[in-house]
Structures are given as C-alpha cells and as structure tokens.
Tab-separated table of C-alpha atoms (C1' of nucleotides) in Angstrom:
chain	number	residue	atom	x	y	z
A	44	MET	CA	-3.379	-6.532	-10.608
A	45	THR	CA	-4.631	-4.780	-12.951
A	46	PRO	CA	-6.323	-1.415	-11.653
A	47	LYS	CA	-10.469	-0.775	-13.337
A	48	ASP	CA	-10.371	-4.190	-15.042
A	49	ARG	CA	-14.265	-5.345	-14.220
A	50	ASN	CA	-13.839	-8.474	-15.670
A	51	GLN	CA	-11.068	-9.319	-13.349
A	52	THR	CA	-12.673	-7.781	-10.093
A	53	GLU	CA	-15.476	-10.576	-11.218
A	54	ARG	CA	-12.628	-13.030	-12.031
A	55	ARG	CA	-11.150	-12.872	-8.445
A	56	ILE	CA	-14.915	-13.205	-6.877
A	57	LEU	CA	-15.845	-16.031	-8.476
A	58	ASP	CA	-12.347	-17.547	-7.825
A	59	ALA	CA	-12.834	-17.002	-4.251
A	60	VAL	CA	-16.903	-18.555	-4.027
A	61	GLY	CA	-14.136	-21.400	-5.704
A	62	THR	CA	-12.010	-22.156	-2.678
A	63	ILE	CA	-14.696	-21.074	-0.091
A	64	VAL	CA	-16.831	-24.005	-1.472
A	65	GLU	CA	-14.244	-26.019	-1.368
A	66	THR	CA	-12.343	-25.847	1.803
A	67	GLU	CA	-15.568	-25.004	3.832
A	68	GLY	CA	-18.554	-25.555	1.652
A	69	PHE	CA	-21.489	-23.285	0.696
A	70	GLU	CA	-22.559	-22.392	4.262
A	71	ALA	CA	-19.341	-20.358	4.795
A	72	VAL	CA	-20.112	-18.181	1.731
A	73	GLY	CA	-20.481	-14.838	2.682
A	74	VAL	CA	-20.575	-11.677	1.679
A	75	ASN	CA	-17.411	-10.849	4.193
A	76	ALA	CA	-15.564	-13.913	3.905
A	77	VAL	CA	-15.695	-13.646	-0.269
A	78	ALA	CA	-14.532	-9.893	0.155
A	79	SER	CA	-11.778	-10.778	2.081
A	80	VAL	CA	-10.606	-14.004	0.203
A	81	SER	CA	-10.826	-12.104	-2.642
A	82	GLY	CA	-9.302	-9.437	-1.891
A	83	VAL	CA	-11.990	-7.120	-3.273
A	84	SER	CA	-14.629	-4.949	-2.015
A	85	LYS	CA	-17.804	-6.533	-0.919
A	86	VAL	CA	-19.919	-2.915	-2.591
A	87	LEU	CA	-18.638	-4.512	-5.787
A	88	ILE	CA	-19.700	-8.357	-5.195
A	89	TYR	CA	-23.146	-6.358	-5.112
A	90	ARG	CA	-22.702	-3.982	-7.660
A	91	TYR	CA	-21.311	-7.008	-9.868
A	92	PHE	CA	-23.694	-10.206	-8.778
A	93	GLY	CA	-26.635	-8.126	-6.864
A	94	SER	CA	-26.835	-10.788	-4.010
A	95	ILE	CA	-24.750	-13.400	-2.464
A	96	GLU	CA	-27.486	-15.680	-4.035
A	97	GLN	CA	-27.117	-14.455	-7.654
A	98	LEU	CA	-23.348	-14.802	-7.471
A	99	LEU	CA	-23.701	-18.487	-6.070
A	100	ALA	CA	-26.285	-19.552	-8.877
A	101	LYS	CA	-23.787	-17.710	-11.153
A	102	TYR	CA	-21.029	-19.702	-9.668
A	103	LEU	CA	-22.911	-22.844	-9.818
A	104	GLU	CA	-23.733	-21.927	-13.543
A	105	ASP	CA	-19.956	-22.448	-14.315
A	106	ASN	CA	-19.248	-24.797	-12.509
A	107	ASP	CA	-21.336	-28.101	-14.970
A	108	PHE	CA	-21.559	-30.261	-11.534
A	109	TRP	CA	-22.486	-33.260	-13.287
A	110	LEU	CA	-21.406	-36.089	-15.330
A	111	ASN	CA	-19.942	-35.241	-17.586
A	112	THR	CA	-19.194	-38.199	-19.561
A	113	GLU	CA	-21.188	-39.653	-21.448
A	114	PHE	CA	-22.711	-43.161	-21.088
A	115	PRO	CA	-23.907	-44.237	-24.421
A	116	ILE	CA	-25.361	-47.648	-23.519
A	117	GLN	CA	-24.607	-49.191	-26.702
A	118	GLN	CA	-21.009	-49.248	-26.554
A	119	TYR	CA	-20.873	-51.766	-23.608
A	120	ASP	CA	-21.025	-55.438	-23.728
A	121	ASN	CA	-24.578	-55.586	-21.911
A	122	VAL	CA	-26.406	-54.137	-18.815
A	123	LYS	CA	-23.864	-55.479	-16.162
A	124	GLU	CA	-20.951	-54.186	-16.955
A	125	PHE	CA	-22.446	-50.772	-18.342
A	126	SER	CA	-24.914	-50.022	-14.605
A	127	LYS	CA	-21.241	-51.017	-13.406
A	128	ALA	CA	-19.283	-48.474	-14.865
A	129	VAL	CA	-22.055	-45.636	-14.112
A	130	PHE	CA	-21.295	-46.298	-10.584
A	131	ARG	CA	-17.579	-46.115	-10.938
A	132	ALA	CA	-17.302	-43.153	-12.156
A	133	TYR	CA	-20.045	-41.953	-9.739
A	134	ILE	CA	-17.583	-42.533	-7.302
A	135	ASP	CA	-15.113	-41.605	-9.007
A	136	MET	CA	-16.659	-37.617	-9.680
A	137	LEU	CA	-17.539	-37.431	-6.247
A	138	ARG	CA	-14.600	-38.891	-4.393
A	139	LYS	CA	-12.357	-36.445	-6.684
A	140	SER	CA	-14.231	-33.200	-5.838
A	141	PRO	CA	-14.726	-31.477	-2.815
A	142	ALA	CA	-16.889	-29.201	-4.310
A	143	LEU	CA	-19.600	-31.868	-5.604
A	144	ARG	CA	-19.257	-33.274	-1.821
A	145	LYS	CA	-19.813	-29.681	-0.534
A	146	LEU	CA	-22.756	-29.310	-2.888
A	147	TYR	CA	-24.723	-32.468	-1.961
A	148	ARG	CA	-24.217	-31.086	1.891
A	149	TRP	CA	-25.469	-28.155	1.205
A	150	GLU	CA	-28.131	-29.942	-0.547
A	151	LEU	CA	-28.783	-31.469	2.799
A	152	THR	CA	-29.607	-28.523	4.893
A	153	THR	CA	-30.959	-25.951	2.044
A	154	ASN	CA	-33.917	-25.064	-0.020
A	155	ASN	CA	-33.752	-22.531	-2.998
A	156	PRO	CA	-34.545	-21.881	-6.271
A	157	ALA	CA	-30.744	-22.524	-7.587
A	158	ILE	CA	-30.877	-26.362	-5.546
A	159	ALA	CA	-34.433	-27.084	-6.872
A	160	GLY	CA	-32.500	-26.212	-10.194
A	161	LEU	CA	-30.067	-28.798	-9.630
A	162	ARG	CA	-31.984	-31.394	-8.588
A	163	GLU	CA	-34.616	-31.283	-11.855
A	164	ARG	CA	-31.879	-31.458	-13.806
A	165	ARG	CA	-30.316	-34.469	-11.763
A	166	GLU	CA	-33.608	-36.191	-11.655
A	167	ARG	CA	-34.093	-35.973	-15.470
A	168	THR	CA	-30.503	-37.308	-16.425
A	169	ALA	CA	-30.943	-40.591	-13.498
A	170	MET	CA	-34.667	-41.106	-14.977
A	171	ASP	CA	-32.850	-41.194	-18.866
A	172	ILE	CA	-30.329	-43.889	-17.116
A	173	ILE	CA	-32.431	-45.906	-15.262
A	174	ASN	CA	-35.573	-46.418	-17.757
A	175	ALA	CA	-32.795	-46.977	-20.725
A	176	VAL	CA	-31.422	-50.223	-18.277
A	177	SER	CA	-35.267	-51.255	-17.579
A	178	ARG	CA	-35.550	-51.406	-21.428
A	179	GLN	CA	-32.726	-53.402	-22.112
A	180	SER	CA	-32.588	-55.482	-19.433
A	181	GLY	CA	-36.456	-56.371	-18.524
A	182	GLN	CA	-36.106	-55.208	-15.213
A	183	ASP	CA	-39.175	-53.792	-13.821
A	184	ILE	CA	-37.862	-50.059	-13.741
A	185	ASP	CA	-39.070	-49.498	-10.045
A	186	GLN	CA	-36.373	-52.225	-9.372
A	187	VAL	CA	-34.080	-49.947	-11.083
A	188	ALA	CA	-34.397	-47.314	-9.698
A	189	GLY	CA	-34.153	-49.090	-6.362
A	190	ILE	CA	-30.985	-50.200	-6.788
A	191	SER	CA	-30.042	-46.957	-8.047
A	192	THR	CA	-30.858	-45.166	-5.150
A	193	LEU	CA	-29.208	-47.480	-2.821
A	194	ILE	CA	-26.367	-47.185	-4.697
A	195	THR	CA	-25.978	-43.202	-5.893
A	196	GLY	CA	-27.946	-42.614	-1.758
A	197	SER	CA	-24.990	-44.403	0.017
A	198	VAL	CA	-22.001	-43.193	-2.360
A	199	SER	CA	-23.550	-39.690	-1.214
A	200	TYR	CA	-23.748	-39.755	2.247
A	201	LEU	CA	-20.112	-41.988	2.755
A	202	CYS	CA	-17.979	-39.434	-0.165
A	203	ILE	CA	-20.160	-36.325	2.583
A	204	LEU	CA	-19.408	-38.324	5.561
A	205	ALA	CA	-15.809	-38.992	4.748
A	206	GLU	CA	-14.122	-35.770	5.185
A	207	ASN	CA	-15.497	-36.339	8.212
A	208	CYS	CA	-15.209	-39.519	9.619
A	209	ALA	CA	-12.544	-42.177	8.361
A	210	VAL	CA	-14.299	-45.723	9.084
A	211	TYR	CA	-17.717	-46.471	8.343
A	212	ASN	CA	-18.868	-50.326	8.970
A	213	SER	CA	-15.248	-51.255	8.576
A	214	LEU	CA	-14.871	-49.968	5.635
A	215	GLU	CA	-12.269	-47.257	5.024
A	216	ILE	CA	-14.575	-44.525	3.578
A	217	ASN	CA	-11.011	-42.402	3.431
A	218	SER	CA	-8.875	-44.342	1.243
A	219	ASP	CA	-8.780	-46.101	-2.177
A	220	SER	CA	-9.213	-49.882	-0.295
A	221	GLY	CA	-11.780	-48.853	1.412
A	222	TRP	CA	-14.136	-47.703	-2.044
A	223	GLU	CA	-12.406	-51.159	-4.012
A	224	LYS	CA	-14.410	-53.021	-1.557
A	225	LEU	CA	-17.188	-51.538	-1.726
A	226	LEU	CA	-16.929	-51.441	-5.665
A	227	LYS	CA	-16.479	-55.193	-5.343
A	228	THR	CA	-19.838	-55.422	-3.186
A	229	ILE	CA	-21.947	-54.026	-6.136
A	230	ASP	CA	-19.912	-55.371	-9.128
A	231	PHE	CA	-21.201	-58.484	-6.112
A	232	MET	CA	-24.622	-57.712	-6.340
A	233	PHE	CA	-25.332	-57.011	-9.650
A	234	ASP	CA	-23.762	-60.329	-11.005
A	235	LYS	CA	-26.171	-61.492	-8.633
A	236	ILE	CA	-29.323	-59.609	-10.088
A	237	PHE	CA	-28.456	-59.768	-13.503
A	238	ASP	CA	-28.350	-63.828	-14.011
B	77	MET	CA	-43.571	-22.023	36.559
B	78	THR	CA	-42.064	-22.080	40.506
B	79	PRO	CA	-39.265	-19.818	41.463
B	80	LYS	CA	-36.181	-21.204	42.167
B	81	ASP	CA	-36.171	-24.287	41.375
B	82	ARG	CA	-32.513	-25.491	39.538
B	83	ASN	CA	-33.901	-29.146	38.748
B	84	GLN	CA	-36.838	-27.020	36.709
B	85	THR	CA	-34.360	-24.837	35.398
B	86	GLU	CA	-32.470	-27.527	34.033
B	87	ARG	CA	-34.914	-29.536	32.714
B	88	ARG	CA	-36.778	-26.465	30.822
B	89	ILE	CA	-33.210	-25.750	28.889
B	90	LEU	CA	-32.886	-29.415	27.746
B	91	ASP	CA	-36.736	-29.544	26.305
B	92	ALA	CA	-35.710	-26.386	24.642
B	93	VAL	CA	-32.243	-28.585	23.628
B	94	GLY	CA	-35.051	-30.819	22.235
B	95	THR	CA	-37.483	-28.555	20.547
B	96	ILE	CA	-34.821	-26.593	18.507
B	97	VAL	CA	-33.041	-29.758	17.540
B	98	GLU	CA	-36.185	-31.452	16.481
B	99	THR	CA	-37.222	-27.944	14.548
B	100	GLU	CA	-33.812	-26.534	13.224
B	101	GLY	CA	-31.077	-29.476	13.815
B	102	PHE	CA	-27.892	-29.005	15.861
B	103	GLU	CA	-26.669	-26.167	14.042
B	104	ALA	CA	-28.914	-23.832	15.530
B	105	VAL	CA	-28.430	-24.518	18.860
B	106	GLY	CA	-27.058	-21.335	20.328
B	107	VAL	CA	-26.587	-19.780	23.952
B	108	ASN	CA	-29.222	-17.106	22.679
B	109	ALA	CA	-31.651	-19.178	21.078
B	110	VAL	CA	-31.632	-21.881	23.954
B	111	ALA	CA	-31.924	-19.106	26.136
B	112	SER	CA	-34.981	-17.665	24.421
B	113	VAL	CA	-36.754	-20.535	24.003
B	114	SER	CA	-36.420	-21.518	27.299
B	115	GLY	CA	-37.080	-18.585	28.687
B	116	VAL	CA	-34.378	-18.954	30.958
B	117	SER	CA	-31.637	-16.563	31.976
B	118	LYS	CA	-28.484	-17.634	30.007
B	119	VAL	CA	-26.004	-16.938	32.311
B	120	LEU	CA	-27.829	-20.452	34.387
B	121	ILE	CA	-26.917	-21.907	31.007
B	122	TYR	CA	-23.781	-21.951	31.475
B	123	ARG	CA	-23.718	-21.762	35.485
B	124	TYR	CA	-25.712	-25.156	35.044
B	125	PHE	CA	-23.688	-26.815	32.151
B	126	GLY	CA	-20.781	-25.048	31.828
B	127	SER	CA	-20.860	-24.295	27.869
B	128	ILE	CA	-22.848	-25.396	24.829
B	129	GLU	CA	-21.021	-27.949	23.880
B	130	GLN	CA	-21.119	-29.817	27.794
B	131	LEU	CA	-24.656	-28.477	27.217
B	132	LEU	CA	-25.379	-30.769	24.289
B	133	ALA	CA	-23.286	-33.696	25.105
B	134	LYS	CA	-25.875	-33.926	28.338
B	135	TYR	CA	-28.236	-34.031	25.608
B	136	LEU	CA	-27.024	-36.481	24.024
B	137	GLU	CA	-26.644	-39.045	26.866
B	138	ASP	CA	-30.189	-38.222	28.056
B	139	ASN	CA	-31.404	-39.411	24.448
B	140	ASP	CA	-30.287	-42.753	23.495
B	141	PHE	CA	-29.882	-42.011	19.722
B	142	TRP	CA	-29.683	-45.541	19.037
B	143	LEU	CA	-31.490	-49.003	17.948
B	144	ASN	CA	-33.133	-49.418	21.511
B	145	THR	CA	-34.706	-52.948	20.648
B	146	GLU	CA	-33.132	-55.800	20.803
B	147	PHE	CA	-32.521	-58.400	17.317
B	148	PRO	CA	-32.111	-61.550	18.469
B	149	ILE	CA	-31.054	-63.167	15.438
B	150	GLN	CA	-32.183	-66.571	16.998
B	151	GLN	CA	-35.455	-65.359	17.047
B	152	TYR	CA	-35.749	-65.603	13.379
B	153	ASP	CA	-36.318	-68.950	10.783
B	154	ASN	CA	-33.043	-67.349	8.800
B	155	VAL	CA	-30.798	-64.820	7.701
B	156	LYS	CA	-32.848	-63.585	5.147
B	157	GLU	CA	-35.414	-62.770	7.413
B	158	PHE	CA	-33.385	-61.381	9.953
B	159	SER	CA	-31.901	-58.803	7.575
B	160	LYS	CA	-34.985	-57.643	6.204
B	161	ALA	CA	-36.275	-56.980	10.237
B	162	VAL	CA	-33.243	-55.083	10.626
B	163	PHE	CA	-33.193	-53.092	8.352
B	164	ARG	CA	-36.375	-52.122	7.894
B	165	ALA	CA	-36.322	-51.263	12.187
B	166	TYR	CA	-33.625	-48.601	10.816
B	167	ILE	CA	-36.120	-47.532	8.087
B	168	ASP	CA	-38.465	-46.928	10.779
B	169	MET	CA	-36.307	-45.466	13.430
B	170	LEU	CA	-34.995	-42.727	11.133
B	171	ARG	CA	-38.552	-42.010	9.807
B	172	LYS	CA	-40.175	-41.156	12.724
B	173	SER	CA	-37.405	-39.131	14.595
B	174	PRO	CA	-36.787	-36.169	13.648
B	175	ALA	CA	-33.760	-35.575	15.994
B	176	LEU	CA	-32.073	-38.354	14.687
B	177	ARG	CA	-32.510	-37.377	11.264
B	178	LYS	CA	-30.619	-33.622	12.322
B	179	LEU	CA	-28.390	-35.801	14.399
B	180	TYR	CA	-26.973	-37.716	11.196
B	181	ARG	CA	-27.199	-34.379	9.475
B	182	TRP	CA	-24.788	-33.079	11.813
B	183	GLU	CA	-22.601	-35.623	11.525
B	184	LEU	CA	-22.154	-35.042	8.198
B	185	THR	CA	-20.648	-31.246	8.794
B	186	THR	CA	-19.038	-31.828	12.067
B	187	ASN	CA	-16.263	-33.418	14.247
B	188	ASN	CA	-16.530	-33.387	17.638
B	189	PRO	CA	-15.530	-35.644	20.957
B	190	ALA	CA	-19.353	-35.925	21.777
B	191	ILE	CA	-19.757	-37.134	17.435
B	192	ALA	CA	-17.057	-39.231	17.836
B	193	GLY	CA	-18.202	-40.847	20.569
B	194	LEU	CA	-21.409	-41.774	18.990
B	195	ARG	CA	-19.453	-43.326	15.677
B	196	GLU	CA	-17.034	-45.768	18.159
B	197	ARG	CA	-20.795	-46.562	19.677
B	198	ARG	CA	-22.607	-47.393	16.630
B	199	GLU	CA	-19.434	-48.916	15.116
B	200	ARG	CA	-19.584	-51.413	17.560
B	201	THR	CA	-23.288	-52.169	17.431
B	202	ALA	CA	-23.255	-52.461	13.337
B	203	MET	CA	-20.550	-54.858	13.715
B	204	ASP	CA	-21.744	-56.970	16.053
B	205	ILE	CA	-24.854	-57.571	13.304
B	206	ILE	CA	-22.465	-58.302	10.315
B	207	ASN	CA	-20.544	-60.428	12.512
B	208	ALA	CA	-23.572	-62.423	13.309
B	209	VAL	CA	-25.487	-62.633	9.773
B	210	SER	CA	-21.120	-63.612	8.218
B	211	ARG	CA	-21.083	-65.703	10.533
B	212	GLN	CA	-24.436	-67.883	9.838
B	213	SER	CA	-24.969	-67.200	6.569
B	214	GLY	CA	-21.342	-67.963	4.882
B	215	GLN	CA	-21.224	-65.110	3.735
B	216	ASP	CA	-17.842	-62.814	3.520
B	217	ILE	CA	-17.790	-60.285	6.081
B	218	ASP	CA	-16.589	-57.675	3.507
B	219	GLN	CA	-19.353	-58.487	1.810
B	220	VAL	CA	-21.820	-58.000	4.619
B	221	ALA	CA	-20.649	-54.913	5.365
B	222	GLY	CA	-21.097	-53.594	2.394
B	223	ILE	CA	-24.323	-54.774	1.561
B	224	SER	CA	-25.322	-53.268	4.933
B	225	THR	CA	-23.561	-49.804	3.825
B	226	LEU	CA	-25.325	-49.742	0.997
B	227	ILE	CA	-28.498	-49.590	2.142
B	228	THR	CA	-27.708	-47.267	5.880
B	229	GLY	CA	-26.022	-45.164	4.168
B	230	SER	CA	-28.407	-44.579	0.974
B	231	VAL	CA	-31.626	-44.840	3.819
B	232	SER	CA	-29.670	-42.340	6.346
B	233	TYR	CA	-28.833	-40.197	3.101
B	234	LEU	CA	-32.744	-40.160	2.067
B	235	CYS	CA	-34.171	-39.388	5.076
B	236	ILE	CA	-32.086	-36.067	5.494
B	237	LEU	CA	-32.458	-35.463	1.784
B	238	ALA	CA	-36.289	-36.274	2.493
B	239	GLU	CA	-36.488	-33.094	4.430
B	240	ASN	CA	-36.027	-30.655	1.630
B	241	CYS	CA	-36.735	-32.759	-1.365
B	242	ALA	CA	-39.860	-35.074	-2.166
B	243	VAL	CA	-38.563	-36.780	-5.146
B	244	TYR	CA	-35.054	-38.957	-5.821
B	245	ASN	CA	-35.143	-41.067	-8.453
B	246	SER	CA	-39.034	-40.939	-9.334
B	247	LEU	CA	-39.287	-42.649	-5.636
B	248	GLU	CA	-41.415	-40.626	-3.124
B	249	ILE	CA	-39.022	-40.327	-0.219
B	250	ASN	CA	-41.719	-38.399	1.631
B	251	SER	CA	-44.473	-40.567	1.562
B	252	ASP	CA	-44.925	-44.047	3.071
B	253	SER	CA	-45.682	-45.497	-0.963
B	254	GLY	CA	-42.131	-44.542	-1.879
B	255	TRP	CA	-40.108	-46.070	1.094
B	256	GLU	CA	-42.314	-49.239	0.533
B	257	LYS	CA	-40.971	-49.067	-3.132
B	258	LEU	CA	-36.908	-48.753	-1.884
B	259	LEU	CA	-38.023	-52.071	0.675
B	260	LYS	CA	-39.629	-53.745	-2.200
B	261	THR	CA	-36.224	-53.489	-3.876
B	262	ILE	CA	-33.659	-54.424	-0.530
B	263	ASP	CA	-36.097	-57.642	-0.432
B	264	PHE	CA	-35.771	-58.482	-3.356
B	265	MET	CA	-31.871	-57.915	-3.360
B	266	PHE	CA	-31.883	-60.098	-0.339
B	267	ASP	CA	-33.849	-63.074	-2.221
B	268	LYS	CA	-31.279	-62.984	-4.853
B	269	ILE	CA	-28.191	-62.986	-2.681
B	270	PHE	CA	-29.298	-65.292	0.139
B	271	ASP	CA	-30.206	-67.902	-2.244
C	102	DA	C1'	-11.317	20.803	-21.411
C	103	DA	C1'	-15.826	19.219	-19.273
C	104	DA	C1'	-19.262	16.493	-18.224
C	105	DG	C1'	-20.888	11.994	-17.252
C	106	DT	C1'	-20.379	7.313	-16.607
C	107	DA	C1'	-18.008	3.309	-14.368
C	108	DT	C1'	-14.477	1.135	-11.145
C	109	DG	C1'	-12.918	1.520	-6.612
C	110	DT	C1'	-12.020	2.376	-1.180
C	111	DA	C1'	-13.520	3.839	3.872
C	112	DA	C1'	-16.783	4.100	6.879
C	113	DC	C1'	-20.343	2.974	9.041
C	114	DC	C1'	-25.150	0.977	10.784
C	115	DT	C1'	-27.710	-2.178	12.292
C	116	DG	C1'	-28.900	-7.075	14.376
C	117	DT	C1'	-26.535	-11.174	16.860
C	118	DC	C1'	-23.465	-13.643	18.039
C	119	DG	C1'	-20.879	-15.844	23.048
C	120	DG	C1'	-19.682	-14.738	26.879
C	121	DT	C1'	-19.482	-12.168	31.352
C	122	DA	C1'	-19.889	-8.241	35.218
C	123	DA	C1'	-22.960	-6.505	38.641
C	124	DC	C1'	-26.886	-6.825	40.992
C	125	DA	C1'	-31.267	-8.702	43.640
C	126	DA	C1'	-33.969	-11.994	45.946
C	127	DG	C1'	-34.179	-15.985	48.525
C	128	DC	C1'	-33.219	-19.670	51.807
C	129	DA	C1'	-30.236	-21.851	55.089
C	130	DA	C1'	-27.133	-22.946	59.063
C	131	DG	C1'	-24.983	-20.506	62.640
D	147	DC	C1'	-30.727	-10.745	63.177
D	148	DT	C1'	-26.846	-11.963	60.236
D	149	DT	C1'	-23.842	-13.972	57.383
D	150	DG	C1'	-22.899	-16.765	53.694
D	151	DC	C1'	-24.767	-19.652	49.403
D	152	DT	C1'	-27.853	-20.449	45.744
D	153	DT	C1'	-30.615	-19.028	42.152
D	154	DG	C1'	-31.931	-15.831	39.024
D	155	DT	C1'	-32.253	-11.074	36.019
D	156	DT	C1'	-30.586	-6.713	33.873
D	157	DA	C1'	-27.293	-4.573	31.103
D	158	DC	C1'	-23.212	-4.625	29.125
D	159	DC	C1'	-19.023	-6.065	26.230
D	160	DG	C1'	-16.034	-7.395	21.899
D	161	DA	C1'	-16.876	-9.811	17.563
D	162	DC	C1'	-18.650	-10.548	12.954
D	163	DA	C1'	-22.654	-10.543	10.698
D	164	DG	C1'	-25.075	-8.335	5.962
D	165	DG	C1'	-26.084	-4.395	3.861
D	166	DT	C1'	-25.551	0.787	2.996
D	167	DT	C1'	-24.016	5.540	2.117
D	168	DA	C1'	-20.633	8.792	0.645
D	169	DC	C1'	-16.846	10.216	-1.528
D	170	DA	C1'	-12.638	9.240	-4.815
D	171	DT	C1'	-10.391	7.952	-8.584
D	172	DA	C1'	-10.548	6.489	-13.372
D	173	DC	C1'	-11.728	6.579	-18.638
D	174	DT	C1'	-14.789	7.872	-22.592
D	175	DT	C1'	-17.840	10.847	-24.952
D	176	DT	C1'	-18.840	14.887	-26.413
DNA sequence: AAAGTATGTAACCTGTCGGTAACAAGCAAG
DNA sequence: CTTGCTTGTTACCGACAGGTTACATACTTT
C-alpha cells in the first residue's frame, strides 16, 4: 500500500463497495462497512465522494449494468430465434452476476435518483427491442411487451429468489437443469405464438 | 384503554405489527418500532411473545397469507378457463394486499424458519394445481409448471416493483389499465397454448 | 527554507438499535 | 391483612450507525 495515493485510495473504496454489494447487497453499503472493508478511514469517503449516495452513483456509473452484448435483429434467421436469443442472454447475465441480482433486489425496495436513471435506460433499451420485434413480426406491440414482461419479470424474480430459495414450482432455480427446463418452456411458448 | 388487560395488550402489539408491515414492510418490524406504534412498553413484547421472530411468526400464523378461495377445477368449462381464473385471482390478491406484497418482498432478502414454512405450503398448493392442470389438459407437467412460473413469477415481481416504479416495458403497473393489458396477454398465451 | 495544500488518522458526538434490571401497581388466594 | 403473581413503566446498558472535529503527516510551490 503506497502512502498518500488518492487514486489508489479511491480505487480501494470503490472495490470495497463492489465486494459488499456482491456479498450482502446495496442495503449493506454504509460508511462504516465501506471503511472497514476497504481499510480506509471513513473521513476520506466523505472527502472524495461526498456521501454514500454519491459513492453508489459513482459505482453504478463505473459498472455498466446493462446488456453490453449487441443484438442486431437482422443477423437472425427470424424473429422467433432472435427473441429466444435475447431472453437466453438475459437469463445468463442475471444468473452470472451477483451484483446485478443485488441491484434488481435493491430496486424493489428503494426509490432514488440513481435508480430512476437506471430505470429510464432499461425502459428505453427494452422498448427498442420490443418495437423492433413488433415491427418485424407484425404482432401487436402491447402483446409483445406483455410477453416480454412475463419473461423478464419472472426471470428477475426467480434469480433474486434463488439466492434464498432452491425450488419454485418444482423448478430447481439454483441449478442449470432447472433453468434449462424454463428455457424449454420459453421456446415452447414462442413456437406456439409465432406460428 | 382498559388497564391491566393482557389480551388487549397483545392485540395492540399484533395490530402494530400489521400497520408497520403494511406501510414499511417486515424489515422495519423491530422492538422499538412496535413499542412506539402500539404504545406498549417493549418489555411486554418480550414477555408475551419472547422475541421479534416469534412475534412475526404469530403474526404470520394469524393472517392466513394464501389463496383462501377454493378453485375446484371441475366447476370450470375447460382447463383454459380454469387457468385464466386462477391467475386472475392471483393478481387480484397481490394487488389488493400491501401486506402480501411486503411478505413476498421480504422473502427475497431473507431466509428463516417462518419463511421456509410458508414456502413449503406455497409449493404444495401450487403443485396441486399444476398437477391437476397437467392431468386434465394432457400437457407435460414441466411445461405447465414452467408457464405457471412465468406468470406468477412476473406478477409477483411487478406487484412488488409497482410500489416504487410506475412503468415497466411501457405497462403502467400502477393502474388497472396496465394490468388489463397484461391479463389480455396471458389470455392470448393460453389461447395459443391450449388449442 | 517556509508556507500552503493534499492526504491520512484518531477520537468523538448524536441517535437508534436490541435487550434487560429494577421497581410500581393491581389483583387473587390463603 | 399479607403473601404472591400478573401487568405495567422507567431507566438503563452495550453495540453500532452516520457524521464531524481536531490533529498529524507528507508533498509542492515559491
């Protein structure tokens, strides 16, 4: 540990936020917790970031919590395969990232400017995809939005729940096998809908 | 307020738990909060209920947090109509009850014996219905469980989210109109699946 | 070398949490 | 009446939360 290195200190603080978020969630990110995990005096947290809210805002800004994979609808054979791929990616992303699960969980209990920003961004991204699917498939946009909501909503719910609960409707939401079953159901649904 | 009335005191404590749960959620149910809301000395909480955990267990036991409506599948024209009715009831129940929403939210962040018990019960009830539908419709049980999970999962998610967020995928999850759209999608899905 | 500024630490303050001890008042049975 | 049990209140304790003050280093600039 180099002494008197502000950049490194800020890094350590932000890293501490990351480990706390991943293990205990955003609710547990407090001044004292960050100070003790990072090994940095809590005064510096205030000095360099202003407040916990601003520190969290910075953390959210640094970590791009969104689908970074591009989904060019043109590259897919048809809308059905495109849809399946999008939701598959959504599930993978959420199952792989503890921080993202914690973010979604936090969002359910909180309302603040940082979260509002993330919501807007998600809303725009999602509606872009939904619009594209509606246009290409000729399906009513409300219907597409509805189907999309059913899937992403339940996937979000199950991924959060899985951290504390192993089984939901006989599906093992902790294991790959359970998720493969659900993916099969999603595929089945799309096969029925896009006839 | 009658003095020296244990029954009434216990009632007031449990009522306070109810109001705290409905307004702020289970996370906010602490000794001090219950004491101040009920106007009862916190010593009595420990004397009469032992601990906050036991108090919450009693509260959960008193309030029957489950579908009390019976759903005799025989009374419906067909499996499709039965399924639609069940999910309609699920949505109504969750949208009407703040306490139930808070319970579902709490469940996402906690794991304790009381919650484990509720989960078992929910699992049994749900699987009973899923089994019946699978038998009557001839659909694969994993498929029925999957569809059911997609719907109840997303409905749970959206009902919790709606307390802090007005719109999801352009659906107004705060208003009846948004939910009617989602119900139309669910009906549409069942129409496609049960051909 | 001196002055000023950036970096860091230790100690402290206030408030709230869960939990308990000590005591006061009523009631019931001998 | 007095002894004992139930019901209730007040005051307190230690742990920990967010937040600040005061002070000790070091580096930079003139």
